[in-house]
């Protein structure tokens, strides 16, 4: 009989014993304790027909008779008590390993030790409870003899409270060391559960208070009906000086008539349904007759116009202006008897009522994972405020603006006002002979006149031939992240890496594609909304991308801003085998992670060069079409996008400037074609942080409020960021654009980010995160892995073969982890194992089958 068959017979015997032991333990009862106290003489009495022994057999209630009663009594009362129920399961797992693998796997041995230690500690905890007199009595079966001994020793040394605390801590340490328990993930789940319970309790309490108030009001109403209360007769109110009030009201009315005449207001019908074709926005010419012709341009939204007439001003010679300016009279009709009226056109964006409800998409792109994307229910249900600016505020600001400009002898033609969520843009054409520089130098004077926190002058507006002045609203509106996500512009955008930035000053949703930027540089001082902005960028990608298509490398030196995304480890994270943390927090690990990204970039370029492709999009398409076959050097798989996010570049540059700048520069220069993109943020945009070589490779830049004009010029090459309002107010400069766009960043709360991460983290992810190449591979190879044996195989071939046969899993990632080598080398070794007949052929996303059943067979083969 060969050794393998002997081991399997032993495994079957152990499995039978485990089943019988489990039956004996679950049918234990304390009533059998007297019958279980047997000696060898008593056992021999069974064969002698002893009546006393026969009586014990008849009264035993255990399902395995006297043997079951004896076994369960010994395990429960003389070992570790009720935790002994784990023994049959441990024996069963060992039997399964012996039957299938002929060896007991290391993780099984580790699991056995962990559960035995936990059983002993639990028994000691129960024994401590037995020593506390004021607690309910705990039977001896809960602790057993081992638990009582352990609790007695600890209580004598450190007291009952001390022994209780020590055992609790020991249990937690055993759980952490013996299992792959993620404390951060567990803590976040408990916090989320606690928050939900707290909200539920508050809701019930509020409901109870409301019900109590209703009952109280009903009782009061009944009492009032039963006892009518006399109502005293009201005495007439007579003002002592009515004439003075009338005179004052008339004076106020006359004063308002001097600068605010009543004007007709014309509104367009609000947009009810989103048109599939671009909506034509009318832009008016100067007209001398009623049938003057209208010009139109394509716009993605339909404005509502309101005409407000300002007080008559001195006649100014009319000039040929941009078509957006509208005048009530032609130049030929102007005379001294009919002074010209300045027309104020107000454009208000009608928010689309056609918000799309996003259903969670279920895409099974890999057989090992079924992923359900986040939906809108994870976001806080709030109703976003419509962009409504009081007409009185618009008229007053327009009047003050006109008066202040006239003080410096600057006359304007017309005003076009565009209200936004946070700021309103006043757009006008200066009269002939007025220099733009004269207006730009008046920013502080205009801010003083309007009592504004800060204004921004755009002179001129590109493509318009007009001057724009952005003035903050007295009552700004909050732009919610949920309103951006459910908008058709985001949901229907044909972007590879869509980013939902927020809303423009006209209230239009603004989205962009990170893949086209291809990198983004962000700057903003503390409290400007930079961290919220990074969360919106990540969340917008999570709402549109599948884990198969996107991976993140997150570097967070502040350690707390982006910690939630550690829950995405086995879904969206790419990690370096040289780094022991998912979210990079130290400069040393940041350098290693960036070097791993550079190595991944080089590897991808080698793969693309081998098949003659120029970018990752075309390559992935050809791979999905099955046009490339695996070779000895390269394994062709779709390449996911990798987004590297650095939350605080300044901290890294202070500690390891040279080591950080080099990989960032290489990635920024070369990584666009192979799907690796950078998002770098800093709160200190000085020249020693954002160096010239880094800045030159980031054409797309995003500036929140900064401290000075110097910082604004560093990030944008122009001023303006120092005049922002904070709280998500930002300037976005797309690549190749001469002027930045002012955007109000959408707001996403920490609870919403936590809910999104928890929703994804609770799902079954990949068996491991996306592994980047190791930068220490050469060092590992130098220790004995670079030599080759006579038949041309890799020096690690035999060790890799033993690992694969021991784990019965032909996985390239398994070899990467165990041998600490890169993906390319591990794939080559796997191909050699296939050629040697140790593993099967490639089978899609599944691990290769192992053709040898035991290590002994492998040794004989080798």
GROMACS .gro file of N, CA and C in nm, residues 622-696:
model
  225
  622UNK      N    1  -0.803   4.551  -2.900
  622UNK     CA    2  -0.751   4.434  -2.971
  622UNK      C    3  -0.741   4.312  -2.879
  623UNK      N    4  -0.706   4.335  -2.752
  623UNK     CA    5  -0.700   4.222  -2.658
  623UNK      C    6  -0.838   4.161  -2.638
  624UNK      N    7  -0.940   4.246  -2.622
  624UNK     CA    8  -1.076   4.194  -2.604
  624UNK      C    9  -1.125   4.121  -2.728
  625UNK      N   10  -1.075   4.162  -2.844
  625UNK     CA   11  -1.112   4.093  -2.968
  625UNK      C   12  -1.032   3.965  -2.990
  626UNK      N   13  -0.935   3.938  -2.902
  626UNK     CA   14  -0.858   3.815  -2.910
  626UNK      C   15  -0.756   3.812  -3.023
  627UNK      N   16  -0.701   3.929  -3.058
  627UNK     CA   17  -0.609   3.935  -3.171
  627UNK      C   18  -0.464   3.913  -3.131
  628UNK      N   19  -0.436   3.908  -3.001
  628UNK     CA   20  -0.299   3.886  -2.956
  628UNK      C   21  -0.291   3.757  -2.877
  629UNK      N   22  -0.186   3.682  -2.898
  629UNK     CA   23  -0.162   3.559  -2.825
  629UNK      C   24  -0.044   3.578  -2.730
  630UNK      N   25  -0.053   3.509  -2.617
  630UNK     CA   26   0.054   3.519  -2.518
  630UNK      C   27   0.184   3.460  -2.575
  631UNK      N   28   0.292   3.526  -2.536
  631UNK     CA   29   0.424   3.480  -2.578
  631UNK      C   30   0.507   3.448  -2.455
  632UNK      N   31   0.632   3.409  -2.480
  632UNK     CA   32   0.720   3.376  -2.368
  632UNK      C   33   0.748   3.499  -2.282
  633UNK      N   34   0.755   3.615  -2.347
  633UNK     CA   35   0.792   3.737  -2.276
  633UNK      C   36   0.674   3.818  -2.226
  634UNK      N   37   0.559   3.809  -2.295
  634UNK     CA   38   0.447   3.896  -2.261
  634UNK      C   39   0.318   3.817  -2.255
  635UNK      N   40   0.237   3.852  -2.152
  635UNK     CA   41   0.101   3.800  -2.139
  635UNK      C   42   0.006   3.915  -2.164
  636UNK      N   43  -0.082   3.900  -2.262
  636UNK     CA   44  -0.167   4.011  -2.305
  636UNK      C   45  -0.300   4.007  -2.229
  637UNK      N   46  -0.323   4.112  -2.151
  637UNK     CA   47  -0.445   4.131  -2.074
  637UNK      C   48  -0.488   4.277  -2.089
  638UNK      N   49  -0.617   4.307  -2.077
  638UNK     CA   50  -0.659   4.449  -2.079
  638UNK      C   51  -0.593   4.526  -1.966
  639UNK      N   52  -0.545   4.644  -1.996
  639UNK     CA   53  -0.476   4.727  -1.897
  639UNK      C   54  -0.573   4.828  -1.837
  640UNK      N   55  -0.594   4.826  -1.706
  640UNK     CA   56  -0.683   4.927  -1.645
  640UNK      C   57  -0.615   5.063  -1.638
  641UNK      N   58  -0.696   5.167  -1.633
  641UNK     CA   59  -0.642   5.301  -1.608
  641UNK      C   60  -0.590   5.307  -1.464
  642UNK      N   61  -0.482   5.379  -1.444
  642UNK     CA   62  -0.426   5.399  -1.310
  642UNK      C   63  -0.423   5.549  -1.284
  643UNK      N   64  -0.492   5.592  -1.180
  643UNK     CA   65  -0.494   5.733  -1.140
  643UNK      C   66  -0.415   5.747  -1.011
  644UNK      N   67  -0.306   5.820  -1.018
  644UNK     CA   68  -0.220   5.843  -0.902
  644UNK      C   69  -0.259   5.976  -0.839
  645UNK      N   70  -0.302   5.973  -0.714
  645UNK     CA   71  -0.349   6.093  -0.644
  645UNK      C   72  -0.252   6.124  -0.531
  646UNK      N   73  -0.195   6.243  -0.535
  646UNK     CA   74  -0.104   6.291  -0.429
  646UNK      C   75  -0.173   6.409  -0.362
  647UNK      N   76  -0.210   6.393  -0.236
  647UNK     CA   77  -0.290   6.496  -0.169
  647UNK      C   78  -0.206   6.615  -0.124
  648UNK      N   79  -0.082   6.594  -0.086
  648UNK     CA   80   0.000   6.706  -0.038
  648UNK      C   81   0.142   6.691  -0.091
  649UNK      N   82   0.167   6.756  -0.204
  649UNK     CA   83   0.299   6.747  -0.266
  649UNK      C   84   0.405   6.820  -0.184
  650UNK      N   85   0.367   6.928  -0.116
  650UNK     CA   86   0.465   7.009  -0.042
  650UNK      C   87   0.536   6.926   0.063
  651UNK      N   88   0.465   6.840   0.135
  651UNK     CA   89   0.527   6.759   0.240
  651UNK      C   90   0.629   6.663   0.180
  652UNK      N   91   0.597   6.605   0.065
  652UNK     CA   92   0.690   6.512   0.001
  652UNK      C   93   0.813   6.586  -0.052
  653UNK      N   94   0.791   6.705  -0.108
  653UNK     CA   95   0.904   6.780  -0.162
  653UNK      C   96   0.998   6.829  -0.052
  654UNK      N   97   0.946   6.852   0.067
  654UNK     CA   98   1.031   6.897   0.177
  654UNK      C   99   1.120   6.785   0.229
  655UNK      N  100   1.070   6.662   0.223
  655UNK     CA  101   1.144   6.550   0.281
  655UNK      C  102   1.225   6.472   0.178
  656UNK      N  103   1.175   6.461   0.056
  656UNK     CA  104   1.246   6.382  -0.046
  656UNK      C  105   1.222   6.444  -0.183
  657UNK      N  106   1.269   6.567  -0.200
  657UNK     CA  107   1.237   6.642  -0.322
  657UNK      C  108   1.291   6.574  -0.446
  658UNK      N  109   1.416   6.536  -0.444
  658UNK     CA  110   1.479   6.479  -0.564
  658UNK      C  111   1.417   6.345  -0.599
  659UNK      N  112   1.395   6.259  -0.498
  659UNK     CA  113   1.340   6.126  -0.523
  659UNK      C  114   1.196   6.132  -0.571
  660UNK      N  115   1.121   6.236  -0.530
  660UNK     CA  116   0.981   6.248  -0.569
  660UNK      C  117   0.967   6.316  -0.705
  661UNK      N  118   1.047   6.417  -0.728
  661UNK     CA  119   1.032   6.495  -0.852
  661UNK      C  120   1.063   6.411  -0.975
  662UNK      N  121   1.161   6.323  -0.967
  662UNK     CA  122   1.201   6.246  -1.084
  662UNK      C  123   1.091   6.153  -1.133
  663UNK      N  124   1.030   6.066  -1.048
  663UNK     CA  125   0.921   5.980  -1.100
  663UNK      C  126   0.798   6.059  -1.142
  664UNK      N  127   0.765   6.166  -1.070
  664UNK     CA  128   0.650   6.247  -1.111
  664UNK      C  129   0.672   6.305  -1.250
  665UNK      N  130   0.793   6.353  -1.275
  665UNK     CA  131   0.823   6.411  -1.406
  665UNK      C  132   0.816   6.306  -1.515
  666UNK      N  133   0.871   6.188  -1.490
  666UNK     CA  134   0.869   6.083  -1.591
  666UNK      C  135   0.726   6.039  -1.622
  667UNK      N  136   0.646   6.022  -1.516
  667UNK     CA  137   0.506   5.982  -1.538
  667UNK      C  138   0.432   6.090  -1.616
  668UNK      N  139   0.450   6.217  -1.577
  668UNK     CA  140   0.379   6.325  -1.644
  668UNK      C  141   0.420   6.337  -1.790
  669UNK      N  142   0.546   6.308  -1.822
  669UNK     CA  143   0.594   6.322  -1.959
  669UNK      C  144   0.551   6.206  -2.048
  670UNK      N  145   0.548   6.085  -1.993
  670UNK     CA  146   0.537   5.967  -2.079
  670UNK      C  147   0.411   5.884  -2.060
  671UNK      N  148   0.339   5.900  -1.949
  671UNK     CA  149   0.238   5.801  -1.913
  671UNK      C  150   0.103   5.820  -1.979
  672UNK      N  151   0.083   5.926  -2.056
  672UNK     CA  152  -0.050   5.952  -2.111
  672UNK      C  153  -0.098   5.838  -2.200
  673UNK      N  154  -0.012   5.787  -2.287
  673UNK     CA  155  -0.056   5.690  -2.387
  673UNK      C  156  -0.089   5.554  -2.327
  674UNK      N  157  -0.036   5.525  -2.209
  674UNK     CA  158  -0.059   5.391  -2.153
  674UNK      C  159  -0.152   5.395  -2.032
  675UNK      N  160  -0.233   5.501  -2.019
  675UNK     CA  161  -0.343   5.501  -1.923
  675UNK      C  162  -0.307   5.530  -1.779
  676UNK      N  163  -0.197   5.599  -1.753
  676UNK     CA  164  -0.159   5.638  -1.616
  676UNK      C  165  -0.169   5.790  -1.607
  677UNK      N  166  -0.244   5.840  -1.509
  677UNK     CA  167  -0.270   5.983  -1.499
  677UNK      C  168  -0.245   6.029  -1.355
  678UNK      N  169  -0.196   6.152  -1.343
  678UNK     CA  170  -0.160   6.210  -1.214
  678UNK      C  171  -0.261   6.317  -1.174
  679UNK      N  172  -0.296   6.318  -1.046
  679UNK     CA  173  -0.370   6.428  -0.984
  679UNK      C  174  -0.290   6.471  -0.862
  680UNK      N  175  -0.223   6.584  -0.873
  680UNK     CA  176  -0.131   6.631  -0.770
  680UNK      C  177  -0.189   6.757  -0.706
  681UNK      N  178  -0.199   6.757  -0.574
  681UNK     CA  179  -0.256   6.870  -0.501
  681UNK      C  180  -0.157   6.920  -0.397
  682UNK      N  181  -0.163   7.051  -0.371
  682UNK     CA  182  -0.079   7.110  -0.267
  682UNK      C  183  -0.148   7.235  -0.215
  683UNK      N  184  -0.124   7.266  -0.089
  683UNK     CA  185  -0.179   7.389  -0.031
  683UNK      C  186  -0.075   7.502  -0.028
  684UNK      N  187   0.044   7.472  -0.079
  684UNK     CA  188   0.150   7.573  -0.080
  684UNK      C  189   0.210   7.578  -0.220
  685UNK      N  190   0.145   7.648  -0.314
  685UNK     CA  191   0.193   7.648  -0.454
  685UNK      C  192   0.311   7.742  -0.476
  686UNK      N  193   0.420   7.719  -0.406
  686UNK     CA  194   0.540   7.800  -0.425
  686UNK      C  195   0.629   7.733  -0.530
  687UNK      N  196   0.727   7.808  -0.579
  687UNK     CA  197   0.809   7.760  -0.689
  687UNK      C  198   0.900   7.645  -0.648
  688UNK      N  199   0.930   7.633  -0.519
  688UNK     CA  200   1.013   7.521  -0.476
  688UNK      C  201   0.931   7.394  -0.455
  689UNK      N  202   0.800   7.405  -0.458
  689UNK     CA  203   0.711   7.288  -0.451
  689UNK      C  204   0.666   7.250  -0.592
  690UNK      N  205   0.603   7.346  -0.661
  690UNK     CA  206   0.564   7.324  -0.800
  690UNK      C  207   0.678   7.375  -0.886
  691UNK      N  208   0.775   7.290  -0.908
  691UNK     CA  209   0.893   7.332  -0.984
  691UNK      C  210   0.858   7.349  -1.130
  692UNK      N  211   0.948   7.415  -1.201
  692UNK     CA  212   0.922   7.442  -1.342
  692UNK      C  213   0.906   7.316  -1.424
  693UNK      N  214   0.985   7.213  -1.394
  693UNK     CA  215   0.979   7.090  -1.472
  693UNK      C  216   0.850   7.012  -1.445
  694UNK      N  217   0.797   7.023  -1.321
  694UNK     CA  218   0.667   6.961  -1.291
  694UNK      C  219   0.555   7.040  -1.357
  695UNK      N  220   0.561   7.170  -1.343
  695UNK     CA  221   0.455   7.257  -1.395
  695UNK      C  222   0.442   7.247  -1.546
  696UNK      N  223   0.553   7.229  -1.616
  696UNK     CA  224   0.551   7.224  -1.762
  696UNK      C  225   0.475   7.103  -1.815
   0.00000   0.00000   0.00000
